[in-house]
GROMACS .gro file of C-alpha atoms in nm:
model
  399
    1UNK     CA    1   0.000   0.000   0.000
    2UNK     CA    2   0.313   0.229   0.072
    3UNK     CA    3   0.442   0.172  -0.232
    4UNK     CA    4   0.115   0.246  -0.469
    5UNK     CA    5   0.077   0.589  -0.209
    6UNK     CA    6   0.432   0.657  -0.300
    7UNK     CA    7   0.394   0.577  -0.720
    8UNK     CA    8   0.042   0.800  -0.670
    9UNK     CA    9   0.237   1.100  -0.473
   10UNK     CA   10   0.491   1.109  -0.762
   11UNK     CA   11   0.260   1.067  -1.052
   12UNK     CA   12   0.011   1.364  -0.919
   13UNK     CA   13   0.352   1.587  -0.856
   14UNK     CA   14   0.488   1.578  -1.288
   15UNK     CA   15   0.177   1.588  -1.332
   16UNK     CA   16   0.181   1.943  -1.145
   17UNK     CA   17   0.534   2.032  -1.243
   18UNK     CA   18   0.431   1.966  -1.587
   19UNK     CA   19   0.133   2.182  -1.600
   20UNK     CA   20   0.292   2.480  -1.431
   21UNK     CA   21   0.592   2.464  -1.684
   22UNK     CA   22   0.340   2.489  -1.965
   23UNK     CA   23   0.215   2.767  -1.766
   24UNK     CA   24   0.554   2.908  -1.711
   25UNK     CA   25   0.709   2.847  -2.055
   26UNK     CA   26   0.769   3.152  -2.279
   27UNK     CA   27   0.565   3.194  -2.595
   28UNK     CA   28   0.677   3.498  -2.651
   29UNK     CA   29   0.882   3.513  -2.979
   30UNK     CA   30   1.024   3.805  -2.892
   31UNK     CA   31   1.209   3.618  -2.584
   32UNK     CA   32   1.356   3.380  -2.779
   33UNK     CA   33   1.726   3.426  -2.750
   34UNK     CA   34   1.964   3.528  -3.024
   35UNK     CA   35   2.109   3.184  -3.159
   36UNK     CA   36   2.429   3.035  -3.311
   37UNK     CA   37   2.363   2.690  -3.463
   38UNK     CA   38   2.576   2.436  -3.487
   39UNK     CA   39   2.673   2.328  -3.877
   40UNK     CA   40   2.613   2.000  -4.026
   41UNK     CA   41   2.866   2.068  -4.258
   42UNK     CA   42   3.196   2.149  -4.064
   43UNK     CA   43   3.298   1.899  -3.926
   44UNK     CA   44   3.497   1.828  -3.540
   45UNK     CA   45   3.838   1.913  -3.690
   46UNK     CA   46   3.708   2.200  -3.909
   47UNK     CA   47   3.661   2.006  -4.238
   48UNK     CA   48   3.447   2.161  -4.483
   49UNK     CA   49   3.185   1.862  -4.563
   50UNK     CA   50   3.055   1.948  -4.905
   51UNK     CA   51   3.071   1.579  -5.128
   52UNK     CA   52   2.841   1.287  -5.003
   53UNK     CA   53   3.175   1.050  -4.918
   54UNK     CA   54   3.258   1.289  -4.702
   55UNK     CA   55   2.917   1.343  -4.541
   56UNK     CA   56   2.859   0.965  -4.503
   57UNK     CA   57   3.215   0.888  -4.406
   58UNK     CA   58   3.273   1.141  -4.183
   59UNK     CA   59   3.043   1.395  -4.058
   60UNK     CA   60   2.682   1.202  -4.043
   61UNK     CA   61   2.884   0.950  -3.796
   62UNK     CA   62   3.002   1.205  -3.603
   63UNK     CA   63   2.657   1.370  -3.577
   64UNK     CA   64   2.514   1.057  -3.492
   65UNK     CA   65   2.774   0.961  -3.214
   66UNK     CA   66   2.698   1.307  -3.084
   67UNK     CA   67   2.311   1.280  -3.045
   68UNK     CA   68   2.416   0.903  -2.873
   69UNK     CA   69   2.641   0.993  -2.654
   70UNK     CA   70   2.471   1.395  -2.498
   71UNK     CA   71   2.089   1.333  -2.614
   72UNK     CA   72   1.977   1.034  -2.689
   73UNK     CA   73   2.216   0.720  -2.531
   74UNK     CA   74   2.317   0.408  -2.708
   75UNK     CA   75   2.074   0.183  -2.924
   76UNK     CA   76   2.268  -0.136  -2.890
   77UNK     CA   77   2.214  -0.390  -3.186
   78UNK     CA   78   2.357  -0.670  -3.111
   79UNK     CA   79   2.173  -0.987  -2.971
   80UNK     CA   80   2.161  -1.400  -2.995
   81UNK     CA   81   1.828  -1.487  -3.174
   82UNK     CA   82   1.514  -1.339  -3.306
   83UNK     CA   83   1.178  -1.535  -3.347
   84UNK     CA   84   0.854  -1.458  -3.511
   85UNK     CA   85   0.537  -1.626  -3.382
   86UNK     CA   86   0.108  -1.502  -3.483
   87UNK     CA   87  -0.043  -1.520  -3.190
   88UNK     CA   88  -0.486  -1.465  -3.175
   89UNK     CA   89  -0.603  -1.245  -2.869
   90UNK     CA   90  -0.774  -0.896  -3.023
   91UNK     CA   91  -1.059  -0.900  -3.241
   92UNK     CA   92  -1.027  -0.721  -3.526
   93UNK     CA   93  -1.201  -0.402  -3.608
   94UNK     CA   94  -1.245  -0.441  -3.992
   95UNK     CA   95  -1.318  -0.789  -4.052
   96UNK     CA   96  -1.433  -0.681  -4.363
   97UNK     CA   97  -1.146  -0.496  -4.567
   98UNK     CA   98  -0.848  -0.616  -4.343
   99UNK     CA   99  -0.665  -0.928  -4.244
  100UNK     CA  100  -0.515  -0.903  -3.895
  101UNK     CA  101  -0.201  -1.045  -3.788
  102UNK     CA  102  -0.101  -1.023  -3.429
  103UNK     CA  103   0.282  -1.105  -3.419
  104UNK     CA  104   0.523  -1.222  -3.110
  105UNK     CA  105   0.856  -1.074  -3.165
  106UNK     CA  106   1.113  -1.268  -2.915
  107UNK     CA  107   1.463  -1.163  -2.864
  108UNK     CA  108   1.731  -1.374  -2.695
  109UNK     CA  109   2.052  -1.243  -2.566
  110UNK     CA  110   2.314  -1.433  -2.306
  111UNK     CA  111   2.016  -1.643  -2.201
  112UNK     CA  112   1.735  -1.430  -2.177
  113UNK     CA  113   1.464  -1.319  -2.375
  114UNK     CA  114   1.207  -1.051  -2.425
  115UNK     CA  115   0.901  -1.066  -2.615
  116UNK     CA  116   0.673  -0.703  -2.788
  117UNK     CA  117   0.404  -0.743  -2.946
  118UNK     CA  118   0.345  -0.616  -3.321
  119UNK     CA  119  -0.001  -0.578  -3.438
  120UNK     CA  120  -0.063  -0.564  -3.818
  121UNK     CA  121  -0.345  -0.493  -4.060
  122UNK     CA  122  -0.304  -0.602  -4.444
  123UNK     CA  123  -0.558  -0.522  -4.713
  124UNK     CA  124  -0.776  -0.878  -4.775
  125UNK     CA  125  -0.780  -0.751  -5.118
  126UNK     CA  126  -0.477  -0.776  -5.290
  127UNK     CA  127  -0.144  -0.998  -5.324
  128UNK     CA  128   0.134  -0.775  -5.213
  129UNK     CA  129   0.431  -0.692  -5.146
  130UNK     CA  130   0.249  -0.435  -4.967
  131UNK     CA  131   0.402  -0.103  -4.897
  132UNK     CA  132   0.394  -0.044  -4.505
  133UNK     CA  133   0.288   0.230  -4.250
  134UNK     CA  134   0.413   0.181  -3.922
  135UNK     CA  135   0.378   0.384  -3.610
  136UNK     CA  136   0.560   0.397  -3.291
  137UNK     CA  137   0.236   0.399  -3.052
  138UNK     CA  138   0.289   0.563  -2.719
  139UNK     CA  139  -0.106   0.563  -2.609
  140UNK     CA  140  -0.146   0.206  -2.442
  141UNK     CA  141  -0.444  -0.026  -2.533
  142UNK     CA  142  -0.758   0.001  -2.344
  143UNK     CA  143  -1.112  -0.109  -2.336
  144UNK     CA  144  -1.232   0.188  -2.415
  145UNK     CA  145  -1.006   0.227  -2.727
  146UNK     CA  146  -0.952  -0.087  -2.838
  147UNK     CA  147  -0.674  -0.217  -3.093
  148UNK     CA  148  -0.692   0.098  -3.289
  149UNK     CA  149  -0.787   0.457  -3.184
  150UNK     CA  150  -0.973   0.623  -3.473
  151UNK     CA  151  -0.769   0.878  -3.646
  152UNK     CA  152  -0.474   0.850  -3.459
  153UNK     CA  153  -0.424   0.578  -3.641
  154UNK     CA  154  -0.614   0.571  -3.960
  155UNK     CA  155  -0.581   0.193  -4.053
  156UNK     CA  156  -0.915   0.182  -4.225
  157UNK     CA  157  -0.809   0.492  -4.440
  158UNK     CA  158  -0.460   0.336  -4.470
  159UNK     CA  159  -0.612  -0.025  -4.571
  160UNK     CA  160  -0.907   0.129  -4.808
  161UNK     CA  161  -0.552   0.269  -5.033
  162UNK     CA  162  -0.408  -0.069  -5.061
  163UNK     CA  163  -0.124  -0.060  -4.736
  164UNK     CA  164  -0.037  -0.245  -4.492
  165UNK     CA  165  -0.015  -0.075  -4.143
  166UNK     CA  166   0.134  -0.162  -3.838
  167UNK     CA  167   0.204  -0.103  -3.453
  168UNK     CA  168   0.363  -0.162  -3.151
  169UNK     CA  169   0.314  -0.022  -2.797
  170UNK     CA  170   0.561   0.097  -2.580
  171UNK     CA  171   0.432  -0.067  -2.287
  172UNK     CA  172   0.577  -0.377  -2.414
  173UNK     CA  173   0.878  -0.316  -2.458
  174UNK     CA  174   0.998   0.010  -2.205
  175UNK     CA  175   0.724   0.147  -1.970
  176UNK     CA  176   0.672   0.490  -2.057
  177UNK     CA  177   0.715   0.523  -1.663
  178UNK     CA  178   0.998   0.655  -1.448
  179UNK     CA  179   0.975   0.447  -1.169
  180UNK     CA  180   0.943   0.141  -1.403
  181UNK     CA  181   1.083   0.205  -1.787
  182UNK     CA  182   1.341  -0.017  -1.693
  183UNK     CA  183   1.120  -0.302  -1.671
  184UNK     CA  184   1.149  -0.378  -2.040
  185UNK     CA  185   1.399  -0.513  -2.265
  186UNK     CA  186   1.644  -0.316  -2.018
  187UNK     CA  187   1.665  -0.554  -1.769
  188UNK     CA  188   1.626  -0.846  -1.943
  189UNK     CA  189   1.841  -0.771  -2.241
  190UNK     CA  190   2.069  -0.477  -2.179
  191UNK     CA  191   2.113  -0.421  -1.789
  192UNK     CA  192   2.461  -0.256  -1.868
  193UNK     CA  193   2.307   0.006  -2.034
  194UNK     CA  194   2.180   0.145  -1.677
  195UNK     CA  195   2.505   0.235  -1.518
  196UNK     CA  196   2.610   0.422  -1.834
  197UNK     CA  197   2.560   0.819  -1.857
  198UNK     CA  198   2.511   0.707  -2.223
  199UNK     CA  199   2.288   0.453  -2.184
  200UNK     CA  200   1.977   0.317  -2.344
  201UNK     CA  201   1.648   0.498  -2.206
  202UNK     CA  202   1.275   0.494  -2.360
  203UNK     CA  203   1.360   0.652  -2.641
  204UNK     CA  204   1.631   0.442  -2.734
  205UNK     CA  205   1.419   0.113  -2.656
  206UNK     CA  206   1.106   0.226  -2.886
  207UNK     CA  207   1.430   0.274  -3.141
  208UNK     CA  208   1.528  -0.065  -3.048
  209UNK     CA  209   1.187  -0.183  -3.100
  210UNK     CA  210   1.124  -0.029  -3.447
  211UNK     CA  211   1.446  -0.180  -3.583
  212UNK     CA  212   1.297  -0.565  -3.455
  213UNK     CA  213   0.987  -0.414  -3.641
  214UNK     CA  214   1.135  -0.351  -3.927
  215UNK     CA  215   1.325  -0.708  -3.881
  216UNK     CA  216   1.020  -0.878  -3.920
  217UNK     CA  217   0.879  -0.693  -4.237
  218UNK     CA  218   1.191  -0.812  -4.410
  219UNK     CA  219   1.172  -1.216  -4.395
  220UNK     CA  220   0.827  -1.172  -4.523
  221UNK     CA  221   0.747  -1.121  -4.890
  222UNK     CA  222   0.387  -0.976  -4.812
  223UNK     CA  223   0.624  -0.632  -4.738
  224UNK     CA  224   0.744  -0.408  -4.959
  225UNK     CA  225   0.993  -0.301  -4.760
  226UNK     CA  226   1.153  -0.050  -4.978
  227UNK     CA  227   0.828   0.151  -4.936
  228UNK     CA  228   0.820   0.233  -4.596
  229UNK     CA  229   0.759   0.493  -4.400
  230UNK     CA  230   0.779   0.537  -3.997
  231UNK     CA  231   0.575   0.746  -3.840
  232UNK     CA  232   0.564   0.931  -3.492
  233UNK     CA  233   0.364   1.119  -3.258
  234UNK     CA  234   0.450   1.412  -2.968
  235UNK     CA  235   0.738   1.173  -2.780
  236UNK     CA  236   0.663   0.915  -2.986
  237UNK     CA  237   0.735   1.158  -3.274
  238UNK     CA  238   1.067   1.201  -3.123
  239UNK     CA  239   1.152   0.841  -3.132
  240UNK     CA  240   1.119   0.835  -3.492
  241UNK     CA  241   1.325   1.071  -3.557
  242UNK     CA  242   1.589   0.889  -3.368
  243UNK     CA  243   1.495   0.532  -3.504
  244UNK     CA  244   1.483   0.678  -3.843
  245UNK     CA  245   1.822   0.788  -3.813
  246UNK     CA  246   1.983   0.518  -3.648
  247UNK     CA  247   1.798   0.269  -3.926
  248UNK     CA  248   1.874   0.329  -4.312
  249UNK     CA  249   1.576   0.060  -4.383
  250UNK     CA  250   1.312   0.314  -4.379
  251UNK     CA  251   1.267   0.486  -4.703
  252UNK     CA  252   1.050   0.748  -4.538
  253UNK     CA  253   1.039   0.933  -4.142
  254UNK     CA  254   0.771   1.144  -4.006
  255UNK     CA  255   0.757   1.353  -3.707
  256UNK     CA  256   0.450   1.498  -3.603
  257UNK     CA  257   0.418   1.777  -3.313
  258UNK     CA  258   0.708   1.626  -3.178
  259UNK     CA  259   0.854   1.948  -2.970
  260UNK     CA  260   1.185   1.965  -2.777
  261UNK     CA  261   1.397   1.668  -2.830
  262UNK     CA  262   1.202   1.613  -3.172
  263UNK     CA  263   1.211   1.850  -3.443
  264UNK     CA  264   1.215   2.202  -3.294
  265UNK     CA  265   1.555   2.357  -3.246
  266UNK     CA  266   1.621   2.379  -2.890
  267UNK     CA  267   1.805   2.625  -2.855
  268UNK     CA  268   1.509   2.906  -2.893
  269UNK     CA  269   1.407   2.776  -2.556
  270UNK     CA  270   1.028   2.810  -2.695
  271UNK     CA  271   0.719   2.579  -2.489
  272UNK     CA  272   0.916   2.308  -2.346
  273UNK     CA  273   1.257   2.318  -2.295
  274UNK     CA  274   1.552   2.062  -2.226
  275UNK     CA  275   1.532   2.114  -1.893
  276UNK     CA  276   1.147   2.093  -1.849
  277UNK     CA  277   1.165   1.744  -2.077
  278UNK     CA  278   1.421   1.664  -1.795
  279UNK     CA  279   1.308   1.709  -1.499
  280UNK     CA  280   0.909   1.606  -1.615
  281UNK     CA  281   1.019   1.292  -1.776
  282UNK     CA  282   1.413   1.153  -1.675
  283UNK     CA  283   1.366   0.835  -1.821
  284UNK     CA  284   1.374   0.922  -2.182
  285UNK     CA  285   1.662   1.066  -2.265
  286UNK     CA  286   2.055   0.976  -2.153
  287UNK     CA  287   2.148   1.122  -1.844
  288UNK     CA  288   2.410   1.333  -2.045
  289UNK     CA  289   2.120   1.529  -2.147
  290UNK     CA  290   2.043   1.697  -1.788
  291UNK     CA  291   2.370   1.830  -1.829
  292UNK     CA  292   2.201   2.087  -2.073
  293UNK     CA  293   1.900   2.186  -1.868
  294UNK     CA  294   1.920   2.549  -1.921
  295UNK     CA  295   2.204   2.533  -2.136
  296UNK     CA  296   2.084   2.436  -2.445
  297UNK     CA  297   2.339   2.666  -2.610
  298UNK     CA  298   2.603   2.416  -2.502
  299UNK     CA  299   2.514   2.172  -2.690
  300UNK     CA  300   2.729   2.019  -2.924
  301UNK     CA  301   2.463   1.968  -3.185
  302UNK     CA  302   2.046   2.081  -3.240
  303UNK     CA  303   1.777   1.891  -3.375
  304UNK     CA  304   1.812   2.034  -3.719
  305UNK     CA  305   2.125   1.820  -3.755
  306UNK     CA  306   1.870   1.479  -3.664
  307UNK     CA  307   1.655   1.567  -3.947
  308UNK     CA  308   1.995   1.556  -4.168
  309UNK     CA  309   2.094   1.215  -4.028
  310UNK     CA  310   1.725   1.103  -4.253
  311UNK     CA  311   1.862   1.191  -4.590
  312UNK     CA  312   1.913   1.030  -4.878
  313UNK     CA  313   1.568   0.877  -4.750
  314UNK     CA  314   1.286   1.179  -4.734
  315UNK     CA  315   1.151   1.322  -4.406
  316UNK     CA  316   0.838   1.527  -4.310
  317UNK     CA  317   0.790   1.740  -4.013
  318UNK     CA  318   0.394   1.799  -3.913
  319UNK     CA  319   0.231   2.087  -3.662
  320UNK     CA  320  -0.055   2.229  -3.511
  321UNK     CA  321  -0.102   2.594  -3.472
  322UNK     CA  322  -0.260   2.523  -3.103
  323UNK     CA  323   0.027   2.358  -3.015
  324UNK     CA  324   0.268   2.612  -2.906
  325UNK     CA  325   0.442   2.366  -2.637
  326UNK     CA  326   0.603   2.200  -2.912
  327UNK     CA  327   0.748   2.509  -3.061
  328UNK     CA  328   0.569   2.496  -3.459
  329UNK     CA  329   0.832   2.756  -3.601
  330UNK     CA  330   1.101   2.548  -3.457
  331UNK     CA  331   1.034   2.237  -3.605
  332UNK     CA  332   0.991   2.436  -3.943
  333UNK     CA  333   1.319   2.608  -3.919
  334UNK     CA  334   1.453   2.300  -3.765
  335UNK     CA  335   1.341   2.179  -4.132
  336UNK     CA  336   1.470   2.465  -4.355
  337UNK     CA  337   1.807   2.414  -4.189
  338UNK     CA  338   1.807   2.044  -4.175
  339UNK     CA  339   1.693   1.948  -4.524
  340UNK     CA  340   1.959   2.161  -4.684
  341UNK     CA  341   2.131   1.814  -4.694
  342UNK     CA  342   1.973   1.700  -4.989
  343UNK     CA  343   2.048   2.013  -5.214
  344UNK     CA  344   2.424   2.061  -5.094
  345UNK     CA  345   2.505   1.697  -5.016
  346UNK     CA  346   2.291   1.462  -5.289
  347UNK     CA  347   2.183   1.750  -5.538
  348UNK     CA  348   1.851   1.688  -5.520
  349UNK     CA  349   1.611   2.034  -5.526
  350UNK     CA  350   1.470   2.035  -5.205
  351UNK     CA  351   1.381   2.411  -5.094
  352UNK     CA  352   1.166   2.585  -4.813
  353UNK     CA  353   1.215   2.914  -4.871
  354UNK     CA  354   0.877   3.064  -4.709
  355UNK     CA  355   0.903   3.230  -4.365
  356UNK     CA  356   0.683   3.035  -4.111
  357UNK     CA  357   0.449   3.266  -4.118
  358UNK     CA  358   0.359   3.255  -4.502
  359UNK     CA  359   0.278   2.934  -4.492
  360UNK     CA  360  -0.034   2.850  -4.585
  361UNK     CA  361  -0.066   2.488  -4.732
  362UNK     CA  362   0.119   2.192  -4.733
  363UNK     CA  363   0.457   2.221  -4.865
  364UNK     CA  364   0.528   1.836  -5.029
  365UNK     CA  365   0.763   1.772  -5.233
  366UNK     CA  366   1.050   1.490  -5.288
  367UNK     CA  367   1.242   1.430  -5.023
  368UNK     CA  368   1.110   1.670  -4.762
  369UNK     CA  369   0.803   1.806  -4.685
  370UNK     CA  370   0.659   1.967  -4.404
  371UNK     CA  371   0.304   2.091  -4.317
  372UNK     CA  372   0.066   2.287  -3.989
  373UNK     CA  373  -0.318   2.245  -3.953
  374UNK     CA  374  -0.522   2.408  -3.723
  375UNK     CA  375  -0.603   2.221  -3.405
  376UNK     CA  376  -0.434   2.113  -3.067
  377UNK     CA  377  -0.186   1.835  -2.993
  378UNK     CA  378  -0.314   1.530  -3.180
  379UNK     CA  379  -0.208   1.296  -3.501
  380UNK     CA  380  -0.535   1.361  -3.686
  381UNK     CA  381  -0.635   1.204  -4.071
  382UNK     CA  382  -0.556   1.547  -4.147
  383UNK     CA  383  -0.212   1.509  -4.104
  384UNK     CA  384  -0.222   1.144  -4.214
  385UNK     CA  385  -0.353   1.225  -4.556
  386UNK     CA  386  -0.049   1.474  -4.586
  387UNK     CA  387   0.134   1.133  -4.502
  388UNK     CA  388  -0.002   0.941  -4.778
  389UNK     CA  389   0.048   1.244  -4.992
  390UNK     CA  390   0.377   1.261  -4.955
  391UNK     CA  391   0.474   0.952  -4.953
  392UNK     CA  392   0.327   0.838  -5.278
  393UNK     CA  393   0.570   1.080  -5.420
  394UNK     CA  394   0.873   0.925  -5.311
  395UNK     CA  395   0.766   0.577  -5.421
  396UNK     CA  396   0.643   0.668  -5.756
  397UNK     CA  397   0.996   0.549  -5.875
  398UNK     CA  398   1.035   0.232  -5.652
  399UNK     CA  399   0.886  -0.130  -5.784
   0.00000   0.00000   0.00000
């Protein structure tokens, strides 16, 4: 009974820090501080990065070490065995259009094992390969709910256009929990990650769990895996960003409303702020990132140098103008900034030159693409269709 008191105590006081930050935070652009970024394309010892060998050789590993080892912590790959096993416990929602396959993913390393849970619709019309939507799902399973909550995760939309769609939940593999996040495939499969600074947190076990994801679309021929596309929401939306980068198998990324250790650049200190994301939630980041509560300018990198990690693959950033927590004009500049990567590295025309506030419709095009509705903090068929959208685009070319 102590215990639950004690779990309740600390639940109702983020809950309290969290809503008086949002009160707190600064939304005033005029506060944002004058900002130097640092550039992709320089590299540790000075090195001008300007051909792709040298951008895939040298820089984009050094950006990526960076984000492990101060932001995100290690995504370790290695283990003993993988199995695949269907398994028959929901009931599905569309009987009618879609097949559903519920799939046990169990890992084995030095003698122990871990098992998620992947739930997947297919169209029941159709052959395949199927291309493949898959979302990192952060909002648990319920009664209420069900397997699928309408229009956060359009399946029937997705299915009625001929895709397959997928999901896992986070629950089963890292509780989204500080007291308990560890509970996951970091005790059973990487305890040495917990003593580390850099370690493995939530984020970097819904990476983790993406990557086994994507593991299982590729032994099976009903996936087309060269057309897929990961997709993420709020911290969930940050996780793809990081999966996506750490994982060249996915041809396309999306990050919707994703905020402060997402998309938005952090150092404009807009909505929530390193050390708000700290101090709210310390289990998903590495604990080298509280070293840059309130010091974002001391960072070594910004999130505009993730969204370069994506490329040659094509990436879309998503907003909502009622959604000023997650900072909407830094995940776009975030985005002008980051996607310069395809035009200076791969020569590929990728341009956003509208000011934030000019825009006024979806910008899609190939490669990058980036869009803000009107609404609160939600993954809405709005923003879906822009999904589909865009990535019918970048497949037109791929069998």
């Amino acid at each position: 009974m102590a215990f639950k008191t004690n779990l309740i105590l600390f639940i109702l006081l983020v809950n309290y820090s969290f809503s008086m930050a949002q009160h707190n935070a600064n939304y005033d652009e005029s506060k944002v501080p004058d900002i130097t970024l640092p550039d992709p394309f320089v590299s540790l010892r000075g090195k001008l990065i300007s051909t792709q060998q040298d951008w895939e050789e040298i820089r984009r590993p050094e950006i990526l070490d960076l984000f492990r080892e101060y932001v995100y912590g290690n995504v370790p790959t290695d283990f003993d065995q993988i199995s695949f096993s269907e398994v028959q416990e929901g009931q599905n929602p569309y009987p009618e259009k879609a097949l559903l396959k519920e799939v046990n993913i169990t890992v084995s390393r030095k003698g122990k094992s871990h098992t998620m849970r992947l739930n997947v619709f297919l169209p029941k019309n159709g052959d395949g390969p199927f291309p493949i939507f898959f979302l990192v799902n952060h909002r648990a399973e319920n009664e209420e709910v069900g397997l699928v909550e309408e229009g956060y995760w359009s399946v029937s939309e997705l299915i009625d256009r001929g895709y397959a769609t997928a999901s896992f939940h986070g629950e089963t593999v890292a509780p989204d929990d500080a007291e308990r996040f560890s509970e996951g495939i970091l005790t059973t499969l990487y305890p040495e990650e917990l003593g580390k600074a850099d370690g493995m947190r939530t984020f970097g076990a819904w990476a983790w769990a993406a990557m086994r994801a994507m593991d299982y679309f590729e032994q099976d021929p009903l996936y087309n895996t060269r057309k897929s596309a990961l997709i993420g929401h709020s911290r969930s939306g940050k996780t793809a960003l990081w999966a996506g980068a750490n994982d060249p198998r996915w041809s396309v990324v999306y990050s919707n409303e994703s905020g402060c250790g997402g998309a938005a650049i952090s150092r404009r200190k807009y909505g929530e702020t390193v050390a708000v994301i700290n101090s709210s939630f310390p289990h998903w980041f590495a604990d080298n990132f509280k070293a840059y509560n309130a010091q974002e300018e001391t960072l070594p990198v910004d999130q505009h140098m993730l969204a370069a990690l994506i490329a040659p693959r094509a990436l879309y950033f998503a907003s909502a103008r009622g959604d000023q927590w997650a900072d909407p004009k830094g995940e776009y500049i975030s985005m002008q900034l980051g996607s310069r990567v395809y035009s200076e590295i791969y020569q590929q025309e990728v341009t956003f030159p509208l000011a934030f506030e000019e825009i006024a419709s979806p910008i899609i095009q190939p490669f990058a693409g980036y869009h803000i509705r009107d609404g609160k903090h939600n993954l809405t068929w709005e923003d879906w269709k822009n999904f589909i959208d865009f990535a019918e685009i970048q497949w037109k070319q791929i069998r």
